N, CA and C atoms as an extended XYZ file, in Angstrom:
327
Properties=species:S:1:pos:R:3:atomname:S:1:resname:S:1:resid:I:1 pbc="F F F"
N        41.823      134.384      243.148 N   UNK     1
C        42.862      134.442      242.160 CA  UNK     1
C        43.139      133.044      241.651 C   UNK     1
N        43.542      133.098      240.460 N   UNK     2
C        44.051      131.722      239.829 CA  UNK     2
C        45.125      131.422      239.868 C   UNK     2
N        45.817      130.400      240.259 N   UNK     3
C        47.342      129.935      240.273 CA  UNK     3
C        47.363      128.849      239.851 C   UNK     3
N        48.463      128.432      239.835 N   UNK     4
C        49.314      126.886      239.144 CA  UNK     4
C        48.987      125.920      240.813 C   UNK     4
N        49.036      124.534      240.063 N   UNK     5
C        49.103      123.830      240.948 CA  UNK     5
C        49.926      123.627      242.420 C   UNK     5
N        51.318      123.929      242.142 N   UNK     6
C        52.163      124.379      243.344 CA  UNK     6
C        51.659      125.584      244.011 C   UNK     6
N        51.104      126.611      243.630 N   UNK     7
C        50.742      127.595      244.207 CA  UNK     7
C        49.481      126.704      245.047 C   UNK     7
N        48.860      126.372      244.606 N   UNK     8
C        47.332      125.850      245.469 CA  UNK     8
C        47.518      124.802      246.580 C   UNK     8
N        48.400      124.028      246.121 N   UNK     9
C        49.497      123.210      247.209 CA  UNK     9
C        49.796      123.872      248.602 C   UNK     9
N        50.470      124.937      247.858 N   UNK    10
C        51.193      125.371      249.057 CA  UNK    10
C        50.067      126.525      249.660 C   UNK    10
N        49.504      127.188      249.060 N   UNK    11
C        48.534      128.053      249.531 CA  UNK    11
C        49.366      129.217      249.282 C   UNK    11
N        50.475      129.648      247.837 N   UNK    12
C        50.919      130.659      247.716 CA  UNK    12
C        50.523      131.399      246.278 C   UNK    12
N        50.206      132.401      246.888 N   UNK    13
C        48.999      133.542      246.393 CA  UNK    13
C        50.358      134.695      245.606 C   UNK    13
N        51.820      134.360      245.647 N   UNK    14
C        53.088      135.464      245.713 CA  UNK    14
C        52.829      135.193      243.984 C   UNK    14
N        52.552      134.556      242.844 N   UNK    15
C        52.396      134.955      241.703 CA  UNK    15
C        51.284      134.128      241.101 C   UNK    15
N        49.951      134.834      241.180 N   UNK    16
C        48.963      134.033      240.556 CA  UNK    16
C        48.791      134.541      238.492 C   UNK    16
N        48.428      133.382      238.141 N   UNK    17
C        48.004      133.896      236.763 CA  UNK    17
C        47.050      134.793      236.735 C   UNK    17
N        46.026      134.560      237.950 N   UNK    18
C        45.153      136.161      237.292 CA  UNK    18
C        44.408      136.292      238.718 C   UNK    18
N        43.750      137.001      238.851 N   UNK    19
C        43.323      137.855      239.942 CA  UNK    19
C        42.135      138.553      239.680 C   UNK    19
N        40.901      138.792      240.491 N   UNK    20
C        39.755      139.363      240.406 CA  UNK    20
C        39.841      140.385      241.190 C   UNK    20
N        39.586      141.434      241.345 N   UNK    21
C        39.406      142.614      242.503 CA  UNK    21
C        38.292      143.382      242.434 C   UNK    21
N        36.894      142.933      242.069 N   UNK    22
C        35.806      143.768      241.998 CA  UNK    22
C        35.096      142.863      242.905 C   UNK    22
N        35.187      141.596      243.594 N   UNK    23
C        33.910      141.477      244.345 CA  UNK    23
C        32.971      140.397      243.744 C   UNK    23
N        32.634      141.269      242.276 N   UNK    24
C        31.796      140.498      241.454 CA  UNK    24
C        32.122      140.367      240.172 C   UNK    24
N        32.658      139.140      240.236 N   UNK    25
C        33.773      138.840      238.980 CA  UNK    25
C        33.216      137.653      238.420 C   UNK    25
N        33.294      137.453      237.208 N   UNK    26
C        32.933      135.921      236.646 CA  UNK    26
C        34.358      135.493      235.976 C   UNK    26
N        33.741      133.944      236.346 N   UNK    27
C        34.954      133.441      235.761 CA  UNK    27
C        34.563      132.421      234.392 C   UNK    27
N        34.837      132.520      233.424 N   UNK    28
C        34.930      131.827      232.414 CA  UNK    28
C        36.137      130.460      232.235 C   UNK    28
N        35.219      129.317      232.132 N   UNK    29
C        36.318      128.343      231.783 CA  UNK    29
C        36.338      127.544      230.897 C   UNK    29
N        37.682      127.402      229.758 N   UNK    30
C        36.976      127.716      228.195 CA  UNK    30
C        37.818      126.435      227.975 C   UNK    30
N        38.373      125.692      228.870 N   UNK    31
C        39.556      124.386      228.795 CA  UNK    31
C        39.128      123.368      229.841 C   UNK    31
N        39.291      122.144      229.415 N   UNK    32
C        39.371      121.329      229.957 CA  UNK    32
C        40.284      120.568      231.044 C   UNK    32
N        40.661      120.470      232.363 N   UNK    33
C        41.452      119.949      233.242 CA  UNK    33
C        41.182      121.175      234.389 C   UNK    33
N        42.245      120.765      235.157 N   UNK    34
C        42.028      121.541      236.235 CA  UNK    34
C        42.568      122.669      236.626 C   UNK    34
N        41.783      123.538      237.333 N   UNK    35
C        42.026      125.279      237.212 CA  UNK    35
C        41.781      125.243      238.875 C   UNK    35
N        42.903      126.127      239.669 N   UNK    36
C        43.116      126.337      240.786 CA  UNK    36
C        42.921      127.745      241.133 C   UNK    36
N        42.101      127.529      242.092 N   UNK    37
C        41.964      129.129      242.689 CA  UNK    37
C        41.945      129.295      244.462 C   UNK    37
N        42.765      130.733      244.793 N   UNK    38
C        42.428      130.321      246.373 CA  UNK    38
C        42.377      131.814      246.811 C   UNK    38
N        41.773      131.983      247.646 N   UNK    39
C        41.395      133.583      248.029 CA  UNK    39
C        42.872      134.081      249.166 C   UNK    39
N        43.479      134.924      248.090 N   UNK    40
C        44.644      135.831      248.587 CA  UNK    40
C        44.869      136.485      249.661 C   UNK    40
N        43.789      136.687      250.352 N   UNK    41
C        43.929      137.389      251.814 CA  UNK    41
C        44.553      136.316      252.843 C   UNK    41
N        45.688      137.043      253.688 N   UNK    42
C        46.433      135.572      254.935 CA  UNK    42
C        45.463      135.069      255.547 C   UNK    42
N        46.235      134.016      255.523 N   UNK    43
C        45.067      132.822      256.473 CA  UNK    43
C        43.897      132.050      255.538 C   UNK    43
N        43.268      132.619      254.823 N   UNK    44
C        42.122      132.230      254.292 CA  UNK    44
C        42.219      131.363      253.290 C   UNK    44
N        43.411      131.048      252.503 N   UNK    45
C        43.483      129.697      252.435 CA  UNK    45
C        43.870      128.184      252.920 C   UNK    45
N        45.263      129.249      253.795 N   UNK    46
C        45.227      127.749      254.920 CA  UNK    46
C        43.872      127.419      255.848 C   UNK    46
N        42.867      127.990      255.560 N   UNK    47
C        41.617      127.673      256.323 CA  UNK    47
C        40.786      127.302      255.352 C   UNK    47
N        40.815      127.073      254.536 N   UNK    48
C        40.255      126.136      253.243 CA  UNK    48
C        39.608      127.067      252.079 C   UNK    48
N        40.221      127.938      251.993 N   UNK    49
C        39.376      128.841      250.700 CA  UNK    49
C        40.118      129.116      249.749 C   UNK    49
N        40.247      127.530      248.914 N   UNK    50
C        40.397      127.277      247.887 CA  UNK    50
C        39.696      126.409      247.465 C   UNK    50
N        39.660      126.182      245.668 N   UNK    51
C        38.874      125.374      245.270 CA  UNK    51
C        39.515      124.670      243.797 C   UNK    51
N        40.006      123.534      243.255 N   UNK    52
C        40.320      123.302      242.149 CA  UNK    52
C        39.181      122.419      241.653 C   UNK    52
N        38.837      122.998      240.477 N   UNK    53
C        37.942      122.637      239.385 CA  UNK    53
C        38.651      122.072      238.193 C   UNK    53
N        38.182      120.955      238.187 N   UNK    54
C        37.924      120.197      237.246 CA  UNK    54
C        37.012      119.722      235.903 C   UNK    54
N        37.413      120.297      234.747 N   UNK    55
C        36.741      120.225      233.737 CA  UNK    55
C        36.902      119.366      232.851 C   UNK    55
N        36.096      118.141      232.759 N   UNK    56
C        36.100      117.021      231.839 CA  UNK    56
C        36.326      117.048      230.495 C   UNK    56
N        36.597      116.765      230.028 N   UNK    57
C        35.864      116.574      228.247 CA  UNK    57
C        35.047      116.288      227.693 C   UNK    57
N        34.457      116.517      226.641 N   UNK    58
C        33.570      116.241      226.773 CA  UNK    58
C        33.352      114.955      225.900 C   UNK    58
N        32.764      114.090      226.088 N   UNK    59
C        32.202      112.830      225.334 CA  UNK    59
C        31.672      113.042      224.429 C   UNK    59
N        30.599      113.646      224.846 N   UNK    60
C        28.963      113.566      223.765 CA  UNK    60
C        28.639      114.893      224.000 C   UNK    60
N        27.290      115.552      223.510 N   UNK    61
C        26.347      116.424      223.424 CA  UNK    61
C        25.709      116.205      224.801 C   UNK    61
N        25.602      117.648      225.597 N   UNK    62
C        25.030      116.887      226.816 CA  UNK    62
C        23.539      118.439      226.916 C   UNK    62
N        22.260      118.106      226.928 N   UNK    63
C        21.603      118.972      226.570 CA  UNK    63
C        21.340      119.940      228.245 C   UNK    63
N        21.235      121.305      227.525 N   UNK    64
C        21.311      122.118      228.427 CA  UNK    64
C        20.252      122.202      229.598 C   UNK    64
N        20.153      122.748      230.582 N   UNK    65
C        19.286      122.509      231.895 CA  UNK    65
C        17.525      123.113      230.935 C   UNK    65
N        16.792      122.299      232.015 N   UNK    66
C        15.567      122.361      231.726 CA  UNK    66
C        15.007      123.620      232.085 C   UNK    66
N        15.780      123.905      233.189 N   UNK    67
C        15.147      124.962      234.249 CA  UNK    67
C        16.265      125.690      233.810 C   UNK    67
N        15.575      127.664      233.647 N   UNK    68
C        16.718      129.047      233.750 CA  UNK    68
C        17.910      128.774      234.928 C   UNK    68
N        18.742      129.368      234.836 N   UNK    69
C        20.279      129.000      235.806 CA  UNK    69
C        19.415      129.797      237.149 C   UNK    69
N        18.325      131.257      236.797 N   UNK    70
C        18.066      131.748      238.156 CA  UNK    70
C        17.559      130.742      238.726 C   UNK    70
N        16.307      129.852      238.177 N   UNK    71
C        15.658      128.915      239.265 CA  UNK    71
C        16.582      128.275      239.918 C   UNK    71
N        17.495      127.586      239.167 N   UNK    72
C        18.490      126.851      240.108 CA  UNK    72
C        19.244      126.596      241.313 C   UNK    72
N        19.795      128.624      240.970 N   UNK    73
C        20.422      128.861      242.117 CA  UNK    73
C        19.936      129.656      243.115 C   UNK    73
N        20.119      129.573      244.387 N   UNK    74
C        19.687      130.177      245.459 CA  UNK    74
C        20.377      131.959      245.028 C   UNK    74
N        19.446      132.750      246.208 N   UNK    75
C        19.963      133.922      245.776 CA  UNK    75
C        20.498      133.986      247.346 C   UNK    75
N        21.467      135.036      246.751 N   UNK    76
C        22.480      134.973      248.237 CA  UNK    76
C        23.138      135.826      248.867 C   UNK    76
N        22.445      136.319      249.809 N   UNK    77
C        22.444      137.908      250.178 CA  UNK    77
C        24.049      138.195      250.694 C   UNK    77
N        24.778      139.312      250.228 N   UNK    78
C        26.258      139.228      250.743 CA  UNK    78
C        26.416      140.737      251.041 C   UNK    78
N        26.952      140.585      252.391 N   UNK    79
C        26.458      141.670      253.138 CA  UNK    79
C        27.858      142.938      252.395 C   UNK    79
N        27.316      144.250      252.833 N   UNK    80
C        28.092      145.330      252.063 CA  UNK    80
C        29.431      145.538      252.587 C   UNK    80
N        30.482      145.564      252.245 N   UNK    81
C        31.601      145.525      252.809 CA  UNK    81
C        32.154      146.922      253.858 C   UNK    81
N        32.807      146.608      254.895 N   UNK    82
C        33.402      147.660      255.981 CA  UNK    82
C        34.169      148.526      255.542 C   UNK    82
N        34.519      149.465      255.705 N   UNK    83
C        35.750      150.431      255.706 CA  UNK    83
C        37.183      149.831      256.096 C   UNK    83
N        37.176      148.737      256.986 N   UNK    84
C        38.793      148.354      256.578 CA  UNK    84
C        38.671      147.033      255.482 C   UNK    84
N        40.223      147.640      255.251 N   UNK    85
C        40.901      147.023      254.096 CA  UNK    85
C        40.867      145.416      254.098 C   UNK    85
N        41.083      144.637      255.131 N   UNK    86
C        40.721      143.260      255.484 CA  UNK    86
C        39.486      142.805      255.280 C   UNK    86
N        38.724      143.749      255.747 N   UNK    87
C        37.383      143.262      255.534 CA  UNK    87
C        36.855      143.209      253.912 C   UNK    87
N        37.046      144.115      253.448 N   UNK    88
C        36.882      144.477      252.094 CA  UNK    88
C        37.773      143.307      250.903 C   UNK    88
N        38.592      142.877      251.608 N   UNK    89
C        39.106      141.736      251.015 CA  UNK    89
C        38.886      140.499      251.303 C   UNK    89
N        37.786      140.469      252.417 N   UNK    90
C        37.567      139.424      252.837 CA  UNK    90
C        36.213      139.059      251.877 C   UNK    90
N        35.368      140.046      251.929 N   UNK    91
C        34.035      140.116      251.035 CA  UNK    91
C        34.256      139.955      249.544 C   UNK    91
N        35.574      140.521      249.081 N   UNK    92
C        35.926      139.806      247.937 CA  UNK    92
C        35.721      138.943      247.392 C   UNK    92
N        36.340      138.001      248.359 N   UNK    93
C        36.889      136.796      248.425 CA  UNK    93
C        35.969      135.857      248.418 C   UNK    93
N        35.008      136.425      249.408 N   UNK    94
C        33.170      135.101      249.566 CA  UNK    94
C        32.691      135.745      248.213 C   UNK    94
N        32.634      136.613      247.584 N   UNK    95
C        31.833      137.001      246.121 CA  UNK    95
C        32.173      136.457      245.643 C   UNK    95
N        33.945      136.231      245.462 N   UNK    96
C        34.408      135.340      244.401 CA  UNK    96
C        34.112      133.766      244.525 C   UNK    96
N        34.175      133.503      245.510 N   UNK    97
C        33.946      131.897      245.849 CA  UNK    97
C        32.573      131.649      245.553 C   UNK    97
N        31.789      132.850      245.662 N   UNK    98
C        29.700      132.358      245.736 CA  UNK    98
C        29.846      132.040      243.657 C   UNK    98
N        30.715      133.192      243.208 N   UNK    99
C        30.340      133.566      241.806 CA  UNK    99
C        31.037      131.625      241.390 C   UNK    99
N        32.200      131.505      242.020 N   UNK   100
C        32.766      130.286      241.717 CA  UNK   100
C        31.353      129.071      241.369 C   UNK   100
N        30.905      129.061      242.898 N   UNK   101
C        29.873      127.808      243.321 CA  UNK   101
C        28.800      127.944      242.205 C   UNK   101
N        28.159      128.761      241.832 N   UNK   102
C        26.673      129.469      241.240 CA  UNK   102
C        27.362      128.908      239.663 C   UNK   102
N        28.799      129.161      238.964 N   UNK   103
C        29.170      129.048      237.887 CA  UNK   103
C        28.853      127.670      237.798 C   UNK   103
N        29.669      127.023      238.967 N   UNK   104
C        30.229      124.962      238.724 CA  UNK   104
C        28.278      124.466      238.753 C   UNK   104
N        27.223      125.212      239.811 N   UNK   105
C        26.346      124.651      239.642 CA  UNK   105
C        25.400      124.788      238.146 C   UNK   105
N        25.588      125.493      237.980 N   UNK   106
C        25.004      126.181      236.169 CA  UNK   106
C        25.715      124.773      235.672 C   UNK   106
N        26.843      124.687      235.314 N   UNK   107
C        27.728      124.117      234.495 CA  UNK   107
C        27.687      122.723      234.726 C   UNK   107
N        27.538      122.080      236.172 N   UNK   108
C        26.831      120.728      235.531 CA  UNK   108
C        25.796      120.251      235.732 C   UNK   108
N        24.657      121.466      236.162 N   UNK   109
C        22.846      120.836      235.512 CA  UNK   109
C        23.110      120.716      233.682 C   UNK   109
């Protein structure tokens, strides 16, 4: 989920600007500065699963990767989620963070 800076601070997930709940979600980031996100299930961000991204401005023309985004990125097997509800939010949560990592690496080859 996305929140404001105090939210990512504190690790409070009680009103985020937006929220993913499929697992396999992309995130688009269409502004420059920094965008906070931290995975909503307890505990899992006071254990570090958050991430604020930082988006520069841009200077110049910066030409796009040489290589397709598949070569780039590793493929990354994520196992099928359990029947409880924790778990299922837990797998969320690593989809959302892999889709996070796979985006930021695309974005600055």
């Amino acid at each position: 989920m996305q929140v404001t800076h105090a939210g990512y601070r504190a690790c409070n997930a009680s009103s985020p600007i937006s929220t993913r709940t499929t697992g396999n979600d992309t995130i688009t980031i269409t502004s420059h500065g920094h965008h906070f996100f931290l995975c909503g299930v307890p505990g899992h961000c006071q254990a570090g699963q958050k991430v604020d991204i930082n988006v520069l401005r841009a200077t110049s023309v910066v030409p796009g990767p040489s290589e397709s985004p598949s070569d780039l990125v590793p493929q990354v097997e994520v196992p099928p989620p359990s029947p409880s509800h924790a778990a299922a939010q837990s797998t969320l949560c690593l989809r959302t963070w892999i889709t996070i990592a796979i985006f930021l690496i695309i974005s600055i080859s």
